[in-house]
Amino acid sequence: MWMLALRTLKFRKVGFIATFVAMFLGAAIVMACGGLMETGVRMAAPPERLAGVPIVVTGQQTHDSTALTERNRIDAGVLDTVKAVPGVAAAITDLSFPATVVTGGKPVGTGSAGHNWTSAGLTPYTLTQGAAPARGDQVVLDSALAADSGASVGSGVELVVHGTDRKFTVSGIARQDTGQKTAPALFFSDAEAQQLAGAGGKFDSIGVVPTPGVDASGLGKAVASAVSGKAMVLTGERRGLADLPGTLSSQQTVTILAAIFGSWAVLIVMFGVASTLGLSLQQRAHEMALLRAIGTTSRQVRRMILGETAVLSVLATALAIAPGYVVGKLLYGQLTGNGVVSKEIVFHEGWIPITVGAVAAIAAALGATMFAGRKAAKTKPIAALAESTIQTRWFSVTRLLLALFFLANGVALSVITATVMTDGPTLASTAGPASVLFAIGLALLAPGITKAVVVALSWPVRLVTGLSGYLAVRNATTDNVRMAGAVAPIVLLIGIATGTLYMQSTEDHVSAKSYASNVLADYVLDSSTGGFGPGVVGTVRAIPGVAGASELASSIGFVDAAGSGTTMDLRGVDAQGVEQTLALDSLNGSIDQLHGDTVALSDKQAEKFGVRIGDQLKIHFGDGAAAAPRVVATYADNPKQEYLLLPSDVLAAHTTAGLPEKILVRAGTGADAGQLQSRLDTVAASVPGTKITDRSALSSSNSQIQQILVSSNYTIVAMIVGYAAITVINTLVAVTRKRRSEFGLQRLTGATRAQVLGMLSVEGALVAVIATVLGTIAAATTIVPYSLVKADSPLPQGSIGIYLAIIGGALALIFGATLFPSWRGMRTPPIETARTPA
């Protein structure tokens, strides 16, 4: 039977193309998602500035298994612990902090950072001119930064460090010895770096140099054991994470995204392969009938079908390896380009995701073959010959049970989304798959649904379209299985596209609206040099026409209440200007007391965490530091914008930047907008790296933070919808090619080409109507519960144009993939197409 399978493939190349394409693209998509998963698990970051040492000790980057979002420095005592480990030849300390060279009032060197001079040995850097910084007013510039700024040894240079504009003398210029691609660097004396960074004697990292002859891997384990509970040890490809604080917080996002869309992809691949395989076997019913009639057993037929599928799937998955890597890299480029994960994290797609993708694709193909080929293999020979022309039997207990399984799970996820899930990042993880599962369930029942709908519409269709409609209705009712084969993939396409796009548009609308209503500021000052010093907000507040101004620092921390740690947005503000710049309705207590070790929160949060005004609220900052600030005020809850308010100087000290990076400004009633803008421009010009924007820019920035996965979601969904679209085209083209002899016979009996195309147009319209209704129902299982949670409405937020565009695209696919091949086929004389074997 294997030889027969190979010969079948040889002589039915065109018939197997659709199945091959479905397997090939499906395997590539699954492998791409597997590459994203491996990348998220590994989180490999090239060491770059830390390339000179094989072992890096850095601060703990998790709190209760949740990644920290800010840099967590390590105590000075860890340095002595590391030095005491046998086999350690040297332990090199490292500090990093924002530091920018300013020339002509403009920042020079994007992303530059200051470091202690000792850390130059971590890359390493070597002095090419001058000497190391010995005094507090001296600095060493890297060669690229010196060239860009025009600085030389002995010259003065203006720097913005920790929000302060200061003059330094260039004591030397250093060059990298390894050619690593690193951010522009400035080096200060170790004592001055400690003061500028506000590190309080702590360090960011410690680079470990092994004694010659000592195995770095074994030493890394020994160092990790010595500093256990105090710091974490990074080796190999993960050393670069020490220079990327907060990066691990994106690990969960990447892995969850890969898992969700990977599971979607597997389901859709299984459906696509089953659909094309089922159609292929349906079109070969006469061939199977003849095989059974000449004595071929059911087992032999099954083996032949499995053999064909095995050859196709192995070839398709082997060819999909390279495209799968390319697709994975493109998807990862979207994630890095949209800030979901740092660009320094390297994409990996090793043998594990390739193997998983290949196994998933092959298993999906073989499983689909077992299901689709079961009827062909078990049908009795005489019955097979009788049924080989038109397949009318489609129902089976197995099919019904599978349909009910997918429908029930789709409904269950929809109900869970509406009743159990709360508004948060995990909401989409239950809402999104609901439409996929429900669409697959409807597709399994499509033959029965299609026949019922066609019967219900037969009279109006015939009345409106005449002879063409009569022929189309007859074809649809007598060969409903064939029409259902065209309906099923379109249901999946419309269901996924509509559900996902409206889910995202609802998220965008709600987030933007809630944030805009929460911010009262008219202008925003934004710093690109590491943040604003403490005097800037006072200068802004003193400008005539300013009703209020407040610093704004942002971070993510944890509330240690209600029995577990709850992740929470933290905002640092000034008590003197917060009421003028943020909407705090129904304020209780005294927001004026928001100084020092204090906090304000919404009334619902206070109830949730079991605190009242005057109580202490136990929290952890984004850098892992614990605190118990006293509650001084509560305000009306905004479920779409949940956060804690802390004094800006307190919160900023626990962020990587160390300073608030924004200042919110509220214009006074009747203030002249032009004069106020001019005065703000004057202040901005005196603070290098300051940009002024309006409130809409702040809302956009928040939207980017809250909706940072938008473009990535669209890209991955577009990939899956694209796969479904290709399945639609494969199915419709294959069905149309199969009917060439039918069209030839119709033309020989007197039908014109226009009448045949008219019949196909009516059939396409019926397919479109049925698929649109079923796809919309499937999409509703995602849209309705998601909108209820997000917007308190069963209707989604977003333009009707989204839905019309999806339906329009589906119609283009239906009529394009049906009418174009039919038109081409009818250029052949009907006598030739009529005798073309089916």
CSV table of C-alpha atoms in Angstrom, one decimal, residues 235-477:
chain,number,residue,atom,x,y,z
A,235,THR,CA,26.4,33.1,33.3
A,236,GLY,CA,26.6,32.5,29.6
A,237,GLU,CA,24.0,34.1,27.3
A,238,ARG,CA,22.0,35.5,30.3
A,239,ARG,CA,24.8,37.8,31.6
A,240,GLY,CA,23.4,40.8,29.7
A,241,LEU,CA,20.2,40.8,31.8
A,242,ALA,CA,22.3,42.4,34.6
A,243,ASP,CA,22.5,45.5,32.4
A,244,LEU,CA,18.7,45.4,31.5
A,245,PRO,CA,16.8,46.0,34.7
A,246,GLY,CA,13.1,45.1,34.5
A,247,THR,CA,13.6,43.0,31.4
A,248,LEU,CA,12.5,39.8,33.1
A,249,SER,CA,9.0,41.4,33.6
A,250,SER,CA,8.5,40.8,29.9
A,251,GLN,CA,9.3,37.1,30.1
A,252,GLN,CA,5.8,36.2,31.2
A,253,THR,CA,4.2,38.4,28.5
A,254,VAL,CA,6.2,36.7,25.7
A,255,THR,CA,5.6,33.1,27.0
A,256,ILE,CA,1.9,33.7,27.5
A,257,LEU,CA,1.6,35.3,24.1
A,258,ALA,CA,3.4,32.4,22.5
A,259,ALA,CA,1.3,29.9,24.4
A,260,ILE,CA,-2.0,31.5,23.6
A,261,PHE,CA,-1.3,32.0,19.9
A,262,GLY,CA,0.5,28.7,19.6
A,263,SER,CA,-2.5,26.9,20.9
A,264,TRP,CA,-4.7,28.9,18.5
A,265,ALA,CA,-2.4,27.9,15.7
A,266,VAL,CA,-2.4,24.2,16.5
A,267,LEU,CA,-6.2,24.2,16.6
A,268,ILE,CA,-6.5,26.1,13.4
A,269,VAL,CA,-3.9,24.0,11.7
A,270,MET,CA,-5.7,20.8,12.7
A,271,PHE,CA,-8.9,22.3,11.4
A,272,GLY,CA,-7.3,23.5,8.1
A,273,VAL,CA,-5.6,20.2,7.5
A,274,ALA,CA,-8.7,18.2,8.3
A,275,SER,CA,-10.8,20.5,6.0
A,276,THR,CA,-8.5,20.1,3.0
A,277,LEU,CA,-7.9,16.4,3.6
A,278,GLY,CA,-11.6,15.8,4.0
A,279,LEU,CA,-12.3,17.6,0.8
A,280,SER,CA,-9.5,15.7,-1.0
A,281,LEU,CA,-10.9,12.4,0.1
A,282,GLN,CA,-14.5,13.4,-0.8
A,283,GLN,CA,-13.3,14.2,-4.3
A,284,ARG,CA,-11.7,10.8,-4.5
A,285,ALA,CA,-14.8,8.9,-3.4
A,286,HIS,CA,-15.1,7.2,-6.8
A,287,GLU,CA,-11.5,6.1,-6.6
A,288,MET,CA,-12.0,4.7,-3.1
A,289,ALA,CA,-15.1,3.0,-4.2
A,290,LEU,CA,-13.4,1.2,-7.0
A,291,LEU,CA,-10.6,0.1,-4.7
A,292,ARG,CA,-13.1,-1.4,-2.3
A,293,ALA,CA,-15.0,-3.0,-5.2
A,294,ILE,CA,-12.0,-4.9,-6.5
A,295,GLY,CA,-11.3,-6.4,-3.0
A,296,THR,CA,-9.2,-3.9,-1.2
A,297,THR,CA,-9.8,-4.1,2.5
A,298,SER,CA,-10.7,-1.2,4.8
A,299,ARG,CA,-7.3,-1.6,6.5
A,300,GLN,CA,-5.5,-1.3,3.2
A,301,VAL,CA,-7.4,1.8,2.2
A,302,ARG,CA,-6.6,3.3,5.6
A,303,ARG,CA,-2.9,2.5,5.2
A,304,MET,CA,-2.9,4.0,1.7
A,305,ILE,CA,-4.5,7.2,3.0
A,306,LEU,CA,-2.1,7.4,6.0
A,307,GLY,CA,0.8,6.7,3.7
A,308,GLU,CA,-0.1,9.6,1.5
A,309,THR,CA,-0.5,11.9,4.4
A,310,ALA,CA,2.7,10.8,6.1
A,311,VAL,CA,4.8,11.5,3.0
A,312,LEU,CA,3.1,14.9,2.5
A,313,SER,CA,3.4,15.9,6.2
A,314,VAL,CA,7.1,14.9,6.5
A,315,LEU,CA,8.0,16.8,3.3
A,316,ALA,CA,5.9,19.8,4.3
A,317,THR,CA,7.3,20.0,7.8
A,318,ALA,CA,10.9,19.6,6.6
A,319,LEU,CA,10.4,22.4,4.1
A,320,ALA,CA,8.7,24.6,6.8
A,321,ILE,CA,11.8,24.7,9.1
A,322,ALA,CA,13.5,27.7,7.4
A,323,PRO,CA,10.2,29.7,6.8
A,324,GLY,CA,9.2,28.9,10.4
A,325,TYR,CA,12.4,30.6,11.6
A,326,VAL,CA,11.8,33.6,9.3
A,327,VAL,CA,8.2,34.0,10.5
A,328,GLY,CA,9.2,33.6,14.1
A,329,LYS,CA,11.9,36.3,13.6
A,330,LEU,CA,9.4,38.6,12.0
A,331,LEU,CA,6.9,38.1,14.9
A,332,TYR,CA,9.7,38.7,17.4
A,333,GLY,CA,10.6,41.9,15.5
A,334,GLN,CA,7.1,43.1,16.1
A,335,LEU,CA,7.4,42.4,19.9
A,336,THR,CA,10.7,44.3,20.2
A,337,GLY,CA,9.6,47.1,17.9
A,338,ASN,CA,6.6,47.7,20.1
A,339,GLY,CA,8.4,47.6,23.4
A,340,VAL,CA,7.0,44.3,24.6
A,341,VAL,CA,10.5,43.0,25.1
A,342,SER,CA,13.9,44.6,25.0
A,343,LYS,CA,15.7,44.6,21.7
A,344,GLU,CA,18.8,43.2,23.4
A,345,ILE,CA,17.0,39.8,24.0
A,346,VAL,CA,18.1,37.4,21.3
A,347,PHE,CA,15.6,35.4,19.3
A,348,HIS,CA,16.1,31.6,19.6
A,349,GLU,CA,14.4,28.8,17.7
A,350,GLY,CA,16.3,25.7,18.4
A,351,TRP,CA,15.6,22.0,17.8
A,352,ILE,CA,12.9,21.9,20.5
A,353,PRO,CA,10.3,24.2,18.9
A,354,ILE,CA,11.2,22.8,15.5
A,355,THR,CA,10.5,19.3,16.7
A,356,VAL,CA,7.3,20.3,18.5
A,357,GLY,CA,6.1,22.2,15.4
A,358,ALA,CA,6.9,19.2,13.2
A,359,VAL,CA,5.2,16.7,15.6
A,360,ALA,CA,2.2,19.0,16.0
A,361,ALA,CA,1.8,19.4,12.3
A,362,ILE,CA,2.3,15.7,11.5
A,363,ALA,CA,0.0,14.6,14.4
A,364,ALA,CA,-2.7,17.1,13.2
A,365,ALA,CA,-2.4,15.7,9.7
A,366,LEU,CA,-2.5,12.1,10.8
A,367,GLY,CA,-5.4,12.7,13.2
A,368,ALA,CA,-7.3,14.6,10.6
A,369,THR,CA,-6.7,11.7,8.1
A,370,MET,CA,-7.9,9.1,10.6
A,371,PHE,CA,-11.1,11.2,11.1
A,372,ALA,CA,-11.7,12.1,7.5
A,373,GLY,CA,-10.7,8.7,6.0
A,374,ARG,CA,-12.7,6.6,8.4
A,375,LYS,CA,-15.8,6.7,6.3
A,376,ALA,CA,-14.0,6.1,3.0
A,377,ALA,CA,-12.2,3.0,4.5
A,378,LYS,CA,-15.3,1.5,6.2
A,379,THR,CA,-17.9,2.0,3.5
A,380,LYS,CA,-19.0,-1.3,1.9
A,381,PRO,CA,-17.9,-1.7,-1.8
A,382,ILE,CA,-21.4,-1.5,-3.4
A,383,ALA,CA,-22.5,1.4,-1.2
A,384,ALA,CA,-19.3,3.1,-1.9
A,385,LEU,CA,-19.9,3.0,-5.7
A,386,ALA,CA,-23.4,4.2,-5.2
A,387,GLU,CA,-22.3,7.2,-3.0
A,388,SER,CA,-19.2,8.1,-5.0
A,389,THR,CA,-20.9,10.7,-7.2
A,390,ILE,CA,-22.6,12.9,-4.6
A,391,GLN,CA,-21.8,12.6,-0.9
A,392,THR,CA,-24.9,13.2,1.2
A,393,ARG,CA,-24.1,11.3,4.4
A,394,TRP,CA,-22.1,13.4,6.8
A,395,PHE,CA,-23.5,12.7,10.3
A,396,SER,CA,-21.8,10.4,12.7
A,397,VAL,CA,-21.8,10.1,16.5
A,398,THR,CA,-18.1,10.9,16.6
A,399,ARG,CA,-18.6,14.1,14.7
A,400,LEU,CA,-21.5,15.2,16.9
A,401,LEU,CA,-19.5,14.5,20.1
A,402,LEU,CA,-16.5,16.6,18.8
A,403,ALA,CA,-18.8,19.4,17.7
A,404,LEU,CA,-20.5,19.4,21.2
A,405,PHE,CA,-17.1,19.4,22.8
A,406,PHE,CA,-15.9,22.5,21.0
A,407,LEU,CA,-19.2,24.3,21.3
A,408,ALA,CA,-19.4,23.6,25.1
A,409,ASN,CA,-15.8,24.7,25.7
A,410,GLY,CA,-16.4,27.9,23.7
A,411,VAL,CA,-19.5,28.7,25.7
A,412,ALA,CA,-17.7,27.8,28.9
A,413,LEU,CA,-14.8,30.2,28.2
A,414,SER,CA,-17.3,32.9,27.3
A,415,VAL,CA,-19.2,32.4,30.5
A,416,ILE,CA,-16.0,32.4,32.6
A,417,THR,CA,-14.9,35.6,30.9
A,418,ALA,CA,-18.2,37.4,31.7
A,419,THR,CA,-18.7,36.1,35.3
A,420,VAL,CA,-15.4,35.1,36.8
A,421,MET,CA,-12.6,37.1,35.1
A,422,THR,CA,-11.8,40.6,36.2
A,423,ASP,CA,-10.5,43.5,34.0
A,424,GLY,CA,-6.8,42.8,33.6
A,425,PRO,CA,-4.1,41.3,31.3
A,426,THR,CA,-5.5,37.8,31.6
A,427,LEU,CA,-9.0,38.7,30.4
A,428,ALA,CA,-8.1,38.1,26.7
A,429,SER,CA,-6.7,34.7,27.5
A,430,THR,CA,-10.2,33.3,28.1
A,431,ALA,CA,-12.2,35.6,25.8
A,432,GLY,CA,-10.0,35.1,22.7
A,433,PRO,CA,-10.0,31.3,22.3
A,434,ALA,CA,-13.8,31.2,22.9
A,435,SER,CA,-14.6,32.3,19.3
A,436,VAL,CA,-12.0,29.8,17.9
A,437,LEU,CA,-13.5,26.8,19.7
A,438,PHE,CA,-17.1,27.8,18.9
A,439,ALA,CA,-16.3,28.4,15.3
A,440,ILE,CA,-14.7,24.9,15.0
A,441,GLY,CA,-17.8,23.4,16.6
A,442,LEU,CA,-20.1,25.2,14.1
A,443,ALA,CA,-17.9,24.1,11.3
A,444,LEU,CA,-18.3,20.5,12.2
A,445,LEU,CA,-22.0,20.9,12.1
A,446,ALA,CA,-21.9,23.0,8.9
A,447,PRO,CA,-23.3,20.3,6.5
A,448,GLY,CA,-26.6,20.1,8.5
A,449,ILE,CA,-26.8,23.8,9.1
A,450,THR,CA,-26.0,24.6,5.5
A,451,LYS,CA,-28.8,22.4,4.2
A,452,ALA,CA,-31.3,23.8,6.7
A,453,VAL,CA,-30.5,27.4,5.8
A,454,VAL,CA,-30.6,26.7,2.0
A,455,VAL,CA,-34.0,25.1,2.3
A,456,ALA,CA,-35.3,28.1,4.3
A,457,LEU,CA,-33.9,30.5,1.7
A,458,SER,CA,-34.8,28.5,-1.4
A,459,TRP,CA,-38.1,30.3,-2.2
A,460,PRO,CA,-36.8,33.9,-2.0
A,461,VAL,CA,-33.6,33.0,-3.7
A,462,ARG,CA,-35.5,31.4,-6.7
A,463,LEU,CA,-37.9,34.4,-6.8
A,464,VAL,CA,-35.1,37.0,-7.0
A,465,THR,CA,-32.5,35.2,-9.1
A,466,GLY,CA,-34.5,33.0,-11.5
A,467,LEU,CA,-32.9,30.1,-13.3
A,468,SER,CA,-29.5,30.7,-11.8
A,469,GLY,CA,-31.0,30.6,-8.3
A,470,TYR,CA,-32.9,27.5,-9.1
A,471,LEU,CA,-29.8,25.6,-10.2
A,472,ALA,CA,-27.8,27.0,-7.2
A,473,VAL,CA,-30.4,25.8,-4.7
A,474,ARG,CA,-30.6,22.4,-6.3
A,475,ASN,CA,-26.9,22.0,-6.1
A,476,ALA,CA,-26.7,23.2,-2.5
A,477,THR,CA,-29.5,20.9,-1.3
